[in-house]
Structure formats: structure tokens, C-alpha cells
Amino acid sequence: MFNDPETQKVKELISQGNKYLKNNEYDDAINSFKEAINLKPSYFNAYNCIGSAYMQKGDITQAIEAYKAAIRIKPDFAEAHNNIGIAYEMVGKPNLAIEEYKSAIRFKNNFTDAYFNLGIAWYNLENWKEAGENWEKVIELNPIHLAAHNNMAGIYVKMGLISKAINEWQTILKLDGNHINAYYSLGFLFEEKNDYKNSIDNFELFISKAQNQQYKDLRKIAKEKLKELKNR
């Protein structure tokens, strides 16, 4: 039965392993997950967990084998398909990654992470159309997904659709007014449309908000651009 003592012990070991993982104690996490697998070899989620531990430790080969084991036990395990897709990308196998993300989506059609990762895979292959379609699906499923809006802005720029890129950055600012880089990007995009007033406004907003040292170089560029625009 599902809640038999053996299963309960496995769950406790997985819970303990996840705590170790959260604290970056990878070897202890792996040992906990191994103990769970030895106790109940058919418990598919234990393989997914140990795969994640290997991933975080940097042992991608072992992670892939663990995810494969999870999928052998439960072929429709969407999370494992998504995770092995990430692992394949990390070892330079984008086509295998794409197939795994597609499998994840086939088994879980509202899986935003899989759509997002599939978009990244297509983007890395410079297929802007496929990348955009998958990030649009992420936004359909989760309209406040900032990273998907951010990526769609980049796609629109690649495709020369400046007005749509502007709309995406403006949406990001509605969702998160502290997204400082949005003002920087909008400054350049409005300039490209010869809308110098909005370009100046956004560069000024960026400069006023970007006070941290990490923005030092971008702030310098924005100030130079602002001076250039005001002299036109």
C-alpha cells in the first residue's frame, strides 16, 4: 500500500536529502537518495532527486543516468524529462534536449518550465520563431512570467519588431517597476523609432534608479547617450 512503513521511510530519506541539497551538502544528499533507492528501487522520484543532486554537484553524466532510470520506471514522468533536457543542453546535445522537453510537455501540457526551457533550446539554435512560440505559451499559462516577457522582448528585437519589443518591456515594468534594465532597453528602442522624448525619459529614469555599482558601466553609456540625444 502507498503509505506502508517502507514507503514512509523512503519519503523521510528524500525529505532529508532535499534538506541537504538546499544547504549545498551534495554528498550527504546523494547518500540519502541512494539509501531511499536501495530501500525501494521502484520509487521513481528518488532517481529524479538524486539526478538533481548530481546536477548541482556538476556530475552531469551521473545526473543523466539517474533521470533515465526515473523515466524507465515511469515513462510519463514529465519532471524527469524536463530535467534530463536541461542536462543534455549542459553537455552540448540540444537536439536531445528538445526531444525531452517535448516529451515533458506531451505528458504535462501546462508545464511552463518545459515550454520555457524548450524556448531557450530553440533560441540557442537561433530558431527565433520556435523560441518565441514557446515563450508565448509560457506567458499564456503564466502572464506574470517576467523571464518569458524579457526573452520575448529580445526575440522581437531579433526579428526587427521594435514596437512589440517596447510593449514587452512596458509590460515588464507594469509587473515589476524595479526592473531597472527595462528603462535602459526602452531608451535604445525608442531612439530606434526616432521617439527621442521617450528615449530621453527612459535613459533618465535608468540613470536615477541605477545607483548600484553593478550598473556603473551601463550608467556611463546611458549618460553619454542622453547627452547625444539632448544635443540633437
PDB file of C-alpha atoms in Angstrom:
ATOM      1  CA  MET A   1       0.000   0.000   0.000  1.00  0.00           C
ATOM      2  CA  PHE A   2       1.038   3.564  -0.655  1.00  0.00           C
ATOM      3  CA  ASN A   3       1.615   4.567   2.962  1.00  0.00           C
ATOM      4  CA  ASP A   4       3.319   1.381   4.101  1.00  0.00           C
ATOM      5  CA  PRO A   5       6.289   1.791   6.517  1.00  0.00           C
ATOM      6  CA  GLU A   6       8.818   1.226   3.736  1.00  0.00           C
ATOM      7  CA  THR A   7       7.325   3.995   1.580  1.00  0.00           C
ATOM      8  CA  GLN A   8       7.150   6.294   4.575  1.00  0.00           C
ATOM      9  CA  LYS A   9      10.841   5.706   5.293  1.00  0.00           C
ATOM     10  CA  VAL A  10      11.688   6.440   1.644  1.00  0.00           C
ATOM     11  CA  LYS A  11       9.781   9.718   1.847  1.00  0.00           C
ATOM     12  CA  GLU A  12      11.670  10.663   5.002  1.00  0.00           C
ATOM     13  CA  LEU A  13      15.001   9.912   3.307  1.00  0.00           C
ATOM     14  CA  ILE A  14      14.036  12.006   0.292  1.00  0.00           C
ATOM     15  CA  SER A  15      12.938  14.852   2.553  1.00  0.00           C
ATOM     16  CA  GLN A  16      16.254  14.660   4.388  1.00  0.00           C
ATOM     17  CA  GLY A  17      18.140  14.539   1.099  1.00  0.00           C
ATOM     18  CA  ASN A  18      16.342  17.653  -0.127  1.00  0.00           C
ATOM     19  CA  LYS A  19      17.328  19.473   3.061  1.00  0.00           C
ATOM     20  CA  TYR A  20      20.961  18.546   2.445  1.00  0.00           C
ATOM     21  CA  LEU A  21      20.608  19.714  -1.152  1.00  0.00           C
ATOM     22  CA  LYS A  22      19.190  23.049  -0.053  1.00  0.00           C
ATOM     23  CA  ASN A  23      22.312  23.538   2.072  1.00  0.00           C
ATOM     24  CA  ASN A  24      24.619  22.535  -0.814  1.00  0.00           C
ATOM     25  CA  GLU A  25      25.645  19.379   1.045  1.00  0.00           C
ATOM     26  CA  TYR A  26      25.658  17.332  -2.152  1.00  0.00           C
ATOM     27  CA  ASP A  27      27.355  14.141  -0.969  1.00  0.00           C
ATOM     28  CA  ASP A  28      25.044  13.831   2.035  1.00  0.00           C
ATOM     29  CA  ALA A  29      22.056  14.438  -0.222  1.00  0.00           C
ATOM     30  CA  ILE A  30      23.238  11.785  -2.674  1.00  0.00           C
ATOM     31  CA  ASN A  31      23.729   9.290   0.153  1.00  0.00           C
ATOM     32  CA  SER A  32      20.202   9.901   1.433  1.00  0.00           C
ATOM     33  CA  PHE A  33      18.729   9.424  -2.031  1.00  0.00           C
ATOM     34  CA  LYS A  34      20.822   6.274  -2.566  1.00  0.00           C
ATOM     35  CA  GLU A  35      19.513   4.871   0.686  1.00  0.00           C
ATOM     36  CA  ALA A  36      15.964   5.574  -0.484  1.00  0.00           C
ATOM     37  CA  ILE A  37      16.649   3.836  -3.815  1.00  0.00           C
ATOM     38  CA  ASN A  38      18.194   0.803  -2.079  1.00  0.00           C
ATOM     39  CA  LEU A  39      15.170   0.579   0.181  1.00  0.00           C
ATOM     40  CA  LYS A  40      12.663   0.844  -2.674  1.00  0.00           C
ATOM     41  CA  PRO A  41      14.221   0.611  -6.162  1.00  0.00           C
ATOM     42  CA  SER A  42      10.853   1.216  -7.843  1.00  0.00           C
ATOM     43  CA  TYR A  43      10.369   4.635  -6.251  1.00  0.00           C
ATOM     44  CA  PHE A  44      10.886   6.768  -9.364  1.00  0.00           C
ATOM     45  CA  ASN A  45      11.051  10.153  -7.647  1.00  0.00           C
ATOM     46  CA  ALA A  46      14.166   9.110  -5.725  1.00  0.00           C
ATOM     47  CA  TYR A  47      16.029   8.804  -9.035  1.00  0.00           C
ATOM     48  CA  ASN A  48      14.840  12.252 -10.085  1.00  0.00           C
ATOM     49  CA  CYS A  49      16.050  13.683  -6.772  1.00  0.00           C
ATOM     50  CA  ILE A  50      19.459  12.065  -6.970  1.00  0.00           C
ATOM     51  CA  GLY A  51      19.714  13.299 -10.558  1.00  0.00           C
ATOM     52  CA  SER A  52      19.174  16.845  -9.326  1.00  0.00           C
ATOM     53  CA  ALA A  53      21.834  16.343  -6.659  1.00  0.00           C
ATOM     54  CA  TYR A  54      24.326  15.145  -9.255  1.00  0.00           C
ATOM     55  CA  MET A  55      23.403  18.115 -11.474  1.00  0.00           C
ATOM     56  CA  GLN A  56      24.064  20.610  -8.714  1.00  0.00           C
ATOM     57  CA  LYS A  57      27.314  18.852  -7.874  1.00  0.00           C
ATOM     58  CA  GLY A  58      28.350  19.180 -11.524  1.00  0.00           C
ATOM     59  CA  ASP A  59      28.305  15.469 -12.357  1.00  0.00           C
ATOM     60  CA  ILE A  60      26.091  15.724 -15.434  1.00  0.00           C
ATOM     61  CA  THR A  61      26.781  12.189 -16.690  1.00  0.00           C
ATOM     62  CA  GLN A  62      25.527  10.643 -13.444  1.00  0.00           C
ATOM     63  CA  ALA A  63      22.554  13.005 -13.456  1.00  0.00           C
ATOM     64  CA  ILE A  64      21.535  11.865 -16.944  1.00  0.00           C
ATOM     65  CA  GLU A  65      21.727   8.209 -15.902  1.00  0.00           C
ATOM     66  CA  ALA A  66      19.586   8.921 -12.837  1.00  0.00           C
ATOM     67  CA  TYR A  67      16.927  10.717 -14.880  1.00  0.00           C
ATOM     68  CA  LYS A  68      16.922   7.876 -17.402  1.00  0.00           C
ATOM     69  CA  ALA A  69      16.293   5.435 -14.538  1.00  0.00           C
ATOM     70  CA  ALA A  70      13.348   7.519 -13.341  1.00  0.00           C
ATOM     71  CA  ILE A  71      11.889   7.567 -16.861  1.00  0.00           C
ATOM     72  CA  ARG A  72      12.355   3.803 -17.290  1.00  0.00           C
ATOM     73  CA  ILE A  73      10.211   3.264 -14.206  1.00  0.00           C
ATOM     74  CA  LYS A  74       7.693   5.990 -15.083  1.00  0.00           C
ATOM     75  CA  PRO A  75       7.836   6.885 -18.799  1.00  0.00           C
ATOM     76  CA  ASP A  76       5.321   9.738 -18.376  1.00  0.00           C
ATOM     77  CA  PHE A  77       7.343  11.435 -15.607  1.00  0.00           C
ATOM     78  CA  ALA A  78       7.281  14.963 -17.047  1.00  0.00           C
ATOM     79  CA  GLU A  79       9.644  16.474 -14.469  1.00  0.00           C
ATOM     80  CA  ALA A  80      12.350  13.904 -15.227  1.00  0.00           C
ATOM     81  CA  HIS A  81      12.017  14.533 -18.970  1.00  0.00           C
ATOM     82  CA  ASN A  82      12.417  18.266 -18.329  1.00  0.00           C
ATOM     83  CA  ASN A  83      15.415  17.718 -16.072  1.00  0.00           C
ATOM     84  CA  ILE A  84      17.216  15.419 -18.468  1.00  0.00           C
ATOM     85  CA  GLY A  85      16.590  18.021 -21.166  1.00  0.00           C
ATOM     86  CA  ILE A  86      18.474  20.580 -19.082  1.00  0.00           C
ATOM     87  CA  ALA A  87      21.288  18.070 -18.579  1.00  0.00           C
ATOM     88  CA  TYR A  88      21.541  17.350 -22.308  1.00  0.00           C
ATOM     89  CA  GLU A  89      21.841  21.069 -23.015  1.00  0.00           C
ATOM     90  CA  MET A  90      24.636  21.335 -20.486  1.00  0.00           C
ATOM     91  CA  VAL A  91      26.640  18.680 -22.344  1.00  0.00           C
ATOM     92  CA  GLY A  92      26.007  20.248 -25.755  1.00  0.00           C
ATOM     93  CA  LYS A  93      23.229  17.993 -27.025  1.00  0.00           C
ATOM     94  CA  PRO A  94      20.472  20.480 -27.892  1.00  0.00           C
ATOM     95  CA  ASN A  95      18.514  18.185 -30.192  1.00  0.00           C
ATOM     96  CA  LEU A  96      18.192  15.537 -27.480  1.00  0.00           C
ATOM     97  CA  ALA A  97      17.206  18.290 -25.049  1.00  0.00           C
ATOM     98  CA  ILE A  98      14.455  19.474 -27.389  1.00  0.00           C
ATOM     99  CA  GLU A  99      13.003  15.978 -27.671  1.00  0.00           C
ATOM    100  CA  GLU A 100      12.955  15.622 -23.886  1.00  0.00           C
ATOM    101  CA  TYR A 101      11.249  18.980 -23.390  1.00  0.00           C
ATOM    102  CA  LYS A 102       8.655  17.977 -25.970  1.00  0.00           C
ATOM    103  CA  SER A 103       8.076  14.721 -24.075  1.00  0.00           C
ATOM    104  CA  ALA A 104       7.647  16.657 -20.838  1.00  0.00           C
ATOM    105  CA  ILE A 105       5.016  18.847 -22.496  1.00  0.00           C
ATOM    106  CA  ARG A 106       3.277  15.856 -24.055  1.00  0.00           C
ATOM    107  CA  PHE A 107       2.815  14.308 -20.627  1.00  0.00           C
ATOM    108  CA  LYS A 108       2.030  17.606 -18.874  1.00  0.00           C
ATOM    109  CA  ASN A 109       0.632  20.142 -21.311  1.00  0.00           C
ATOM    110  CA  ASN A 110       0.605  23.048 -18.837  1.00  0.00           C
ATOM    111  CA  PHE A 111       4.256  22.592 -17.841  1.00  0.00           C
ATOM    112  CA  THR A 112       5.556  26.173 -18.022  1.00  0.00           C
ATOM    113  CA  ASP A 113       9.145  25.250 -17.137  1.00  0.00           C
ATOM    114  CA  ALA A 114       9.330  22.814 -20.040  1.00  0.00           C
ATOM    115  CA  TYR A 115       7.947  25.372 -22.503  1.00  0.00           C
ATOM    116  CA  PHE A 116      10.401  27.947 -21.180  1.00  0.00           C
ATOM    117  CA  ASN A 117      13.365  25.581 -21.469  1.00  0.00           C
ATOM    118  CA  LEU A 118      12.268  24.498 -24.938  1.00  0.00           C
ATOM    119  CA  GLY A 119      12.274  28.164 -25.932  1.00  0.00           C
ATOM    120  CA  ILE A 120      15.832  28.523 -24.662  1.00  0.00           C
ATOM    121  CA  ALA A 121      16.920  25.433 -26.607  1.00  0.00           C
ATOM    122  CA  TRP A 122      15.468  26.792 -29.839  1.00  0.00           C
ATOM    123  CA  TYR A 123      16.955  30.226 -29.134  1.00  0.00           C
ATOM    124  CA  ASN A 124      20.405  28.704 -28.724  1.00  0.00           C
ATOM    125  CA  LEU A 125      19.920  27.118 -32.148  1.00  0.00           C
ATOM    126  CA  GLU A 126      18.977  30.593 -33.474  1.00  0.00           C
ATOM    127  CA  ASN A 127      15.441  29.491 -34.311  1.00  0.00           C
ATOM    128  CA  TRP A 128      13.682  32.671 -33.195  1.00  0.00           C
ATOM    129  CA  LYS A 129      10.242  31.559 -34.394  1.00  0.00           C
ATOM    130  CA  GLU A 130      10.172  28.338 -32.352  1.00  0.00           C
ATOM    131  CA  ALA A 131      11.712  30.078 -29.357  1.00  0.00           C
ATOM    132  CA  GLY A 132       9.097  32.817 -29.485  1.00  0.00           C
ATOM    133  CA  GLU A 133       6.190  30.405 -29.837  1.00  0.00           C
ATOM    134  CA  ASN A 134       7.242  28.536 -26.708  1.00  0.00           C
ATOM    135  CA  TRP A 135       7.780  31.693 -24.640  1.00  0.00           C
ATOM    136  CA  GLU A 136       4.404  32.979 -25.807  1.00  0.00           C
ATOM    137  CA  LYS A 137       2.929  29.747 -24.467  1.00  0.00           C
ATOM    138  CA  VAL A 138       4.651  30.368 -21.126  1.00  0.00           C
ATOM    139  CA  ILE A 139       3.034  33.824 -20.982  1.00  0.00           C
ATOM    140  CA  GLU A 140      -0.339  32.335 -21.911  1.00  0.00           C
ATOM    141  CA  LEU A 141      -0.029  29.916 -18.982  1.00  0.00           C
ATOM    142  CA  ASN A 142       1.529  32.461 -16.629  1.00  0.00           C
ATOM    143  CA  PRO A 143       1.000  36.095 -17.709  1.00  0.00           C
ATOM    144  CA  ILE A 144       3.320  37.418 -14.969  1.00  0.00           C
ATOM    145  CA  HIS A 145       6.329  35.295 -16.008  1.00  0.00           C
ATOM    146  CA  LEU A 146       8.948  38.065 -16.162  1.00  0.00           C
ATOM    147  CA  ALA A 147      11.691  35.968 -17.745  1.00  0.00           C
ATOM    148  CA  ALA A 148       9.402  34.954 -20.619  1.00  0.00           C
ATOM    149  CA  HIS A 149       8.413  38.592 -21.243  1.00  0.00           C
ATOM    150  CA  ASN A 150      12.089  39.557 -21.096  1.00  0.00           C
ATOM    151  CA  ASN A 151      13.007  36.868 -23.606  1.00  0.00           C
ATOM    152  CA  MET A 152      10.145  37.806 -25.915  1.00  0.00           C
ATOM    153  CA  ALA A 153      11.421  41.387 -25.949  1.00  0.00           C
ATOM    154  CA  GLY A 154      14.761  40.043 -27.147  1.00  0.00           C
ATOM    155  CA  ILE A 155      13.108  37.895 -29.795  1.00  0.00           C
ATOM    156  CA  TYR A 156      11.148  40.854 -31.146  1.00  0.00           C
ATOM    157  CA  VAL A 157      14.350  42.865 -31.418  1.00  0.00           C
ATOM    158  CA  LYS A 158      15.987  39.986 -33.321  1.00  0.00           C
ATOM    159  CA  MET A 159      13.011  39.985 -35.695  1.00  0.00           C
ATOM    160  CA  GLY A 160      13.027  43.763 -36.094  1.00  0.00           C
ATOM    161  CA  LEU A 161       9.640  44.147 -34.373  1.00  0.00           C
ATOM    162  CA  ILE A 162      10.588  47.157 -32.274  1.00  0.00           C
ATOM    163  CA  SER A 163       7.068  48.202 -31.261  1.00  0.00           C
ATOM    164  CA  LYS A 164       6.361  44.720 -29.931  1.00  0.00           C
ATOM    165  CA  ALA A 165       9.662  44.736 -28.041  1.00  0.00           C
ATOM    166  CA  ILE A 166       8.687  48.046 -26.462  1.00  0.00           C
ATOM    167  CA  ASN A 167       5.326  46.594 -25.434  1.00  0.00           C
ATOM    168  CA  GLU A 168       7.058  43.680 -23.728  1.00  0.00           C
ATOM    169  CA  TRP A 169       9.410  45.929 -21.744  1.00  0.00           C
ATOM    170  CA  GLN A 170       6.481  48.139 -20.743  1.00  0.00           C
ATOM    171  CA  THR A 171       4.592  45.030 -19.593  1.00  0.00           C
ATOM    172  CA  ILE A 172       7.616  44.020 -17.521  1.00  0.00           C
ATOM    173  CA  LEU A 173       7.618  47.447 -15.848  1.00  0.00           C
ATOM    174  CA  LYS A 174       3.914  47.113 -15.044  1.00  0.00           C
ATOM    175  CA  LEU A 175       4.685  43.791 -13.382  1.00  0.00           C
ATOM    176  CA  ASP A 176       7.874  44.972 -11.702  1.00  0.00           C
ATOM    177  CA  GLY A 177       8.614  48.680 -11.586  1.00  0.00           C
ATOM    178  CA  ASN A 178      12.054  47.931 -10.150  1.00  0.00           C
ATOM    179  CA  HIS A 179      13.206  46.104 -13.278  1.00  0.00           C
ATOM    180  CA  ILE A 180      15.876  48.745 -13.920  1.00  0.00           C
ATOM    181  CA  ASN A 181      17.282  47.251 -17.117  1.00  0.00           C
ATOM    182  CA  ALA A 182      13.892  47.737 -18.773  1.00  0.00           C
ATOM    183  CA  TYR A 183      14.406  51.513 -18.780  1.00  0.00           C
ATOM    184  CA  TYR A 184      17.838  51.077 -20.362  1.00  0.00           C
ATOM    185  CA  SER A 185      16.456  48.885 -23.137  1.00  0.00           C
ATOM    186  CA  LEU A 186      13.487  51.172 -23.727  1.00  0.00           C
ATOM    187  CA  GLY A 187      15.858  54.113 -24.133  1.00  0.00           C
ATOM    188  CA  PHE A 188      17.523  52.446 -27.105  1.00  0.00           C
ATOM    189  CA  LEU A 189      14.293  51.077 -28.585  1.00  0.00           C
ATOM    190  CA  PHE A 190      12.530  54.443 -28.540  1.00  0.00           C
ATOM    191  CA  GLU A 191      15.616  56.015 -30.113  1.00  0.00           C
ATOM    192  CA  GLU A 192      15.403  53.448 -32.904  1.00  0.00           C
ATOM    193  CA  LYS A 193      11.840  54.589 -33.557  1.00  0.00           C
ATOM    194  CA  ASN A 194      13.030  58.235 -33.554  1.00  0.00           C
ATOM    195  CA  ASP A 195      10.912  58.866 -30.455  1.00  0.00           C
ATOM    196  CA  TYR A 196      13.568  60.927 -28.746  1.00  0.00           C
ATOM    197  CA  LYS A 197      11.401  62.248 -25.934  1.00  0.00           C
ATOM    198  CA  ASN A 198      10.545  58.776 -24.659  1.00  0.00           C
ATOM    199  CA  SER A 199      14.122  57.702 -25.253  1.00  0.00           C
ATOM    200  CA  ILE A 200      15.422  60.545 -23.085  1.00  0.00           C
ATOM    201  CA  ASP A 201      12.782  59.883 -20.403  1.00  0.00           C
ATOM    202  CA  ASN A 202      13.777  56.232 -20.108  1.00  0.00           C
ATOM    203  CA  PHE A 203      17.503  56.891 -20.032  1.00  0.00           C
ATOM    204  CA  GLU A 204      16.925  59.481 -17.295  1.00  0.00           C
ATOM    205  CA  LEU A 205      14.836  57.005 -15.319  1.00  0.00           C
ATOM    206  CA  PHE A 206      17.537  54.378 -15.724  1.00  0.00           C
ATOM    207  CA  ILE A 207      20.266  56.747 -14.511  1.00  0.00           C
ATOM    208  CA  SER A 208      18.195  57.826 -11.499  1.00  0.00           C
ATOM    209  CA  LYS A 209      17.434  54.252 -10.469  1.00  0.00           C
ATOM    210  CA  ALA A 210      20.706  52.514 -11.369  1.00  0.00           C
ATOM    211  CA  GLN A 211      22.770  53.645  -8.412  1.00  0.00           C
ATOM    212  CA  ASN A 212      24.361  50.310  -7.502  1.00  0.00           C
ATOM    213  CA  GLN A 213      27.964  49.666  -8.518  1.00  0.00           C
ATOM    214  CA  GLN A 214      26.847  46.815 -10.786  1.00  0.00           C
ATOM    215  CA  TYR A 215      25.292  49.389 -13.133  1.00  0.00           C
ATOM    216  CA  LYS A 216      28.403  51.577 -13.328  1.00  0.00           C
ATOM    217  CA  ASP A 217      29.271  50.779 -16.955  1.00  0.00           C
ATOM    218  CA  LEU A 218      25.680  50.890 -18.206  1.00  0.00           C
ATOM    219  CA  ARG A 219      25.089  54.165 -16.398  1.00  0.00           C
ATOM    220  CA  LYS A 220      28.099  55.654 -18.178  1.00  0.00           C
ATOM    221  CA  ILE A 221      26.741  54.550 -21.563  1.00  0.00           C
ATOM    222  CA  ALA A 222      23.288  55.899 -20.699  1.00  0.00           C
ATOM    223  CA  LYS A 223      24.730  59.281 -19.714  1.00  0.00           C
ATOM    224  CA  GLU A 224      26.654  59.512 -22.988  1.00  0.00           C
ATOM    225  CA  LYS A 225      23.559  58.526 -24.930  1.00  0.00           C
ATOM    226  CA  LEU A 226      21.464  61.050 -23.028  1.00  0.00           C
ATOM    227  CA  LYS A 227      23.910  63.848 -23.851  1.00  0.00           C
ATOM    228  CA  GLU A 228      23.859  62.828 -27.518  1.00  0.00           C
ATOM    229  CA  LEU A 229      20.070  62.801 -27.640  1.00  0.00           C
ATOM    230  CA  LYS A 230      19.688  66.183 -25.948  1.00  0.00           C
ATOM    231  CA  ASN A 231      22.106  67.730 -28.452  1.00  0.00           C
ATOM    232  CA  ARG A 232      20.076  66.645 -31.449  1.00  0.00           C
TER     233      ARG A 232
END
